[in-house]
Coordinates of C-alpha atoms and ligand atoms in Angstrom, one line a residue:
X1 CA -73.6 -21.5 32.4
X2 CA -76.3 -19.4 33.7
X3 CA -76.1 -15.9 35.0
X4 CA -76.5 -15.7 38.6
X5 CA -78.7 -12.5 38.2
X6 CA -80.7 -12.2 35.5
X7 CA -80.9 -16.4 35.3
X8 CA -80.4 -15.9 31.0
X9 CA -77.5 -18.1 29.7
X10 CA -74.1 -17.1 29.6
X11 CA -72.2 -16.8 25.6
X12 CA -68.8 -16.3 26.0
X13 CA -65.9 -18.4 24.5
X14 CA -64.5 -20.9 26.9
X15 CA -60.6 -20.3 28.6
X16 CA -57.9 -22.6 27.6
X17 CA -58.2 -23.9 31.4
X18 CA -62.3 -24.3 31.2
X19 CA -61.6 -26.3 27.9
X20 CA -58.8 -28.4 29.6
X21 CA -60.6 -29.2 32.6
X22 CA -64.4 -28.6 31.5
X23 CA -65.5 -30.3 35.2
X24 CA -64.4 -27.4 37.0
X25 CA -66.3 -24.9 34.5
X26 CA -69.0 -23.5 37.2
X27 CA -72.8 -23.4 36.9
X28 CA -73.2 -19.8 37.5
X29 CA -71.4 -16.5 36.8
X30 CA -72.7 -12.5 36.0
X31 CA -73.3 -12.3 32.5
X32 CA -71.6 -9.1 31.0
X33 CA -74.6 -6.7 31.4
X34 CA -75.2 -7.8 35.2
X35 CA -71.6 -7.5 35.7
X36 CA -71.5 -3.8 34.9
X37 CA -74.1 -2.8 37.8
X38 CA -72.1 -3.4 40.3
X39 CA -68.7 -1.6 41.2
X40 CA -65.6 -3.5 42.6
X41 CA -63.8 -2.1 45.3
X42 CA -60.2 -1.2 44.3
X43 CA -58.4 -2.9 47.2
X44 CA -55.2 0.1 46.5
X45 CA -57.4 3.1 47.1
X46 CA -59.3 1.9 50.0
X47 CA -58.9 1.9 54.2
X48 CA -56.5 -0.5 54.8
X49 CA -58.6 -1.9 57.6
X50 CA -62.3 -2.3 56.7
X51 CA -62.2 -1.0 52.4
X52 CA -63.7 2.2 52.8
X53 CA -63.1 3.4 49.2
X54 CA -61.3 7.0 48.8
X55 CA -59.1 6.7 51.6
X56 CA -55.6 5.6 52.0
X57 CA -54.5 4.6 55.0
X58 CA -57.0 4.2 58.2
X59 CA -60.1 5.9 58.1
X60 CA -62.2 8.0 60.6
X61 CA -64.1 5.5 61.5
X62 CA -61.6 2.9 62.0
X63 CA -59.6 4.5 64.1
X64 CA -62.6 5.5 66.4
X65 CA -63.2 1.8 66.3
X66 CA -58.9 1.3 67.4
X67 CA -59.3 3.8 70.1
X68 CA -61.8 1.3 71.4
X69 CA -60.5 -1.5 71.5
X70 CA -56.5 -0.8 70.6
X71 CA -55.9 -5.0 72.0
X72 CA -57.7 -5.9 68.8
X73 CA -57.5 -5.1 64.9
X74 CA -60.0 -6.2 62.9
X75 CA -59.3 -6.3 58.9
X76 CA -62.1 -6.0 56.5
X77 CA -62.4 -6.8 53.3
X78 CA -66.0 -6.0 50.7
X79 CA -65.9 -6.9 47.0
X80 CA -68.0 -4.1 46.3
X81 CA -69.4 -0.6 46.8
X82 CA -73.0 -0.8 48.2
X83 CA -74.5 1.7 45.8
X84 CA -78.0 1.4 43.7
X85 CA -77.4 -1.3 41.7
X86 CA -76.1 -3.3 45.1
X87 CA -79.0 -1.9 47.2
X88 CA -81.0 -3.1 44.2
X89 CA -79.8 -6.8 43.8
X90 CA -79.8 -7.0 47.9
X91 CA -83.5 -5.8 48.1
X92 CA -84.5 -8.6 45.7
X93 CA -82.2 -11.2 47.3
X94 CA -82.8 -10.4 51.2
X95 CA -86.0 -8.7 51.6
X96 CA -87.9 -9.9 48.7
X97 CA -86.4 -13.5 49.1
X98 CA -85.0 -14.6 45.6
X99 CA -83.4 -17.8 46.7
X100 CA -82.1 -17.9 43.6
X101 CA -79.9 -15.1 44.2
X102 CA -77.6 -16.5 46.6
X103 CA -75.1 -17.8 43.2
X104 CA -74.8 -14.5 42.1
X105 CA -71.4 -13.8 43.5
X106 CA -70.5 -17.6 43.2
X107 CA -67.1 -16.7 41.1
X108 CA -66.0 -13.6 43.5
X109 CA -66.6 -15.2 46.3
X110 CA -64.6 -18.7 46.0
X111 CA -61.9 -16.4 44.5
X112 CA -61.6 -14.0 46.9
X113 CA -62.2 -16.6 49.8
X114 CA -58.9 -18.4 48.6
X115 CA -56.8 -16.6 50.4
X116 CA -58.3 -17.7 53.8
X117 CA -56.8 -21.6 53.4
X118 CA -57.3 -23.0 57.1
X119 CA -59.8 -20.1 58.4
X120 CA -63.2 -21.4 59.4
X121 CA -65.4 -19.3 58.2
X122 CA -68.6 -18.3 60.4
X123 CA -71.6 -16.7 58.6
X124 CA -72.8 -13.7 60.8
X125 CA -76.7 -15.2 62.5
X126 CA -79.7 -13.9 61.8
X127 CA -82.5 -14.3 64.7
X128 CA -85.1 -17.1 64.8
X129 CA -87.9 -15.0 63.8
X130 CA -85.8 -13.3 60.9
X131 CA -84.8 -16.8 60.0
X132 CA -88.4 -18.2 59.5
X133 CA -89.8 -14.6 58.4
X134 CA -87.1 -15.0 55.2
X135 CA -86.4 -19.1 55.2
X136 CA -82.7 -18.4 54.8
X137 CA -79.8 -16.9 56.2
X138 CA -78.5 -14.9 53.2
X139 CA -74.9 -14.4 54.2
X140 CA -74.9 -18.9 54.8
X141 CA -76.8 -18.9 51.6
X142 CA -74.4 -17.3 49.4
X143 CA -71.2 -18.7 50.7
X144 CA -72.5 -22.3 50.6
X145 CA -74.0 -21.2 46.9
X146 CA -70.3 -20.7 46.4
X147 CA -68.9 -24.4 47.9
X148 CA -67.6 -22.6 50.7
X149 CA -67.9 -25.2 53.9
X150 CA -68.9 -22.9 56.7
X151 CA -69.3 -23.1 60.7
X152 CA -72.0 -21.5 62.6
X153 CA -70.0 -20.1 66.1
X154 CA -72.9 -17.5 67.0
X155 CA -76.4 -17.4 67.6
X156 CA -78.7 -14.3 67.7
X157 CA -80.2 -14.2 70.6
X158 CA -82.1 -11.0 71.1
X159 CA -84.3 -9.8 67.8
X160 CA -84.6 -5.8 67.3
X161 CA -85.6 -3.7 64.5
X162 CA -84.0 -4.3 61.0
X163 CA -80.7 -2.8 61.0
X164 CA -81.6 -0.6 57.5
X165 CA -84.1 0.9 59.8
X166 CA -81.7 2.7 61.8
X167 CA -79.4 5.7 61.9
X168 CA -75.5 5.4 62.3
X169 CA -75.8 6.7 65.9
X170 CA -78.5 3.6 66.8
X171 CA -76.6 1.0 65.2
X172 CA -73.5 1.9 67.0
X173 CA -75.3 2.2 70.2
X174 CA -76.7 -1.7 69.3
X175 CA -76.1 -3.7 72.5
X176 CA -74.6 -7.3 72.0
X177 CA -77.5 -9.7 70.2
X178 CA -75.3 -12.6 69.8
X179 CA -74.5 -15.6 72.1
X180 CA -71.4 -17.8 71.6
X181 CA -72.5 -22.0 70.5
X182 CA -70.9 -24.8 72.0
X183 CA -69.0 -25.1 68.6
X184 CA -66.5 -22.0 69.9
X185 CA -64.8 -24.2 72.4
X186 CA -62.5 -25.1 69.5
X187 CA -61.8 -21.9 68.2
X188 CA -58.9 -20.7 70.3
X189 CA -55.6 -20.6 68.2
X190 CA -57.9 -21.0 65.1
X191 CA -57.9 -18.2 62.7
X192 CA -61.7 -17.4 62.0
X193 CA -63.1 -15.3 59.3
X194 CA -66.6 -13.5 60.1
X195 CA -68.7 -13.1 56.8
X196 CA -71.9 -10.4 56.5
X197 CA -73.8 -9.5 53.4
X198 CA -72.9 -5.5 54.1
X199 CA -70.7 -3.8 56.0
X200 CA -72.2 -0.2 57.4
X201 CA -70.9 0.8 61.0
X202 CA -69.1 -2.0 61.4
X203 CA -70.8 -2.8 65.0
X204 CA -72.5 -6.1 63.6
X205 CA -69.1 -7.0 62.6
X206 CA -67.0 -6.2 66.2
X207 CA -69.9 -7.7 68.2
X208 CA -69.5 -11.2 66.6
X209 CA -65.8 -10.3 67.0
X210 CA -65.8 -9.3 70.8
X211 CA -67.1 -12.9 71.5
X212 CA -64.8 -14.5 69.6
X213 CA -61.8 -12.6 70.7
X214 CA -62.6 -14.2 74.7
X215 CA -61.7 -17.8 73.3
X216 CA -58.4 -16.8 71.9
X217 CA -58.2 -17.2 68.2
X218 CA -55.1 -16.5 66.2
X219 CA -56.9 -14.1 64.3
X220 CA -60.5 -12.9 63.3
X221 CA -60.9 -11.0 60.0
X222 CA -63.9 -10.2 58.2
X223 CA -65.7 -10.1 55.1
X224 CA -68.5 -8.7 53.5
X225 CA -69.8 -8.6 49.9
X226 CA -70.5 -4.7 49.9
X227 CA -69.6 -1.5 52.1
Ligands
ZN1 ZN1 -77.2 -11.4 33.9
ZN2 ZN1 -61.7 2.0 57.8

């Protein structure tokens, strides 16, 4: 096993399971010293609607975002807090480009992604010109890096400054860059779960959603590795 960070091998004592059933022991996981940069979200102390840590219940800006649009819920769920040592391993993985990166959350991910049995799961798009700037979409990356079988529903049509680049006011302001594919004809009465790198505002999030919700799914949800 190699660590999906710092790439150094893995020492740890196999589980009775791994020794069982050593084809299902996985290529990658965080060794313990990469483990402890990053902080898990604790799903009991969090919004109940998008894991905003520290509150219980909904938070301010969830229920700004129900007020909006009180026809349509939208759970969230990140795996971790998006402090330095996220910002760091997202600035190597996504704006330097370490491929490599995407198995980092490899274990996590296909846990946490267990409970959505029957969901297709659509990576959010990047634009064309992001796409070849970067030569990967990094939210497509690390869920395939993770066996996850995914289905592209969205395209991003219109390409504007990077999202880090702007203030919570602008990004909420964003108008719609996405455009539905031909794929989203069989979506209605499908459940679909939308997955993002990082959740900020939430607006990325609700405009792949607002598409989606015109074709009639059972359900959208969404996921993100940080917020
Ligand atoms: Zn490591
Ligand atoms: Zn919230």
């Amino acid at each position: 096993m190699i660590c999906g960070y710092c790439q150094k091998a893995v020492i740890r004592n196999l589980t009775v399971k791994e020794l069982l059933f050593p084809w299902r022991l996985s290529d990658f996981e965080l060794c313990k010293d990469c483990s402890g940069l990053f902080s898990r979200i604790d799903p009991a102390a969090n919004c109940l609607y998008c894991s905003k840590s520290g509150v219980t219940g909904t938070c301010p800006d969830c229920q700004w975002w129900q007020a909006q649009r009180p026809a349509h819920l939208l759970h969230h769920h990140a795996l971790f807090q998006y402090d330095e040592g996220f910002s760091e391993w997202l600035s190597r993985y996504k704006f330097s480009g370490d491929f490599r990166l995407r198995h980092t959350f490899n274990q996590q991910v296909k846990k946490h992604l267990q409970a959505y049995h029957g969901y297709l799961i659509c990576p959010i798009p990047l634009s064309e010109e992001r796409f070849f700037e970067r030569g990967f979409n990094q939210t497509s990356a690390f869920l395939q890096a993770a066996g996850i079988q995914t289905t592209e529903l969205l395209v991003r049509s219109r390409h504007s400054a990077p999202q880090s680049k702007k203030n919570r006011q602008e990004r909420l302001q964003m108008p719609q860059p996405y455009e539905v594919l031909p794929t989203i004809k069989h979506i209605t009465k499908r459940k679909i779960l939308l997955v993002d790198d990082v959740y900020t505002t939430g607006r990325t999030i609700r405009h792949g959603a607002e598409l989606l919700w015109a074709y009639e799914p059972a359900e959208v949800r969404s996921f993100s590795l940080a917020r």
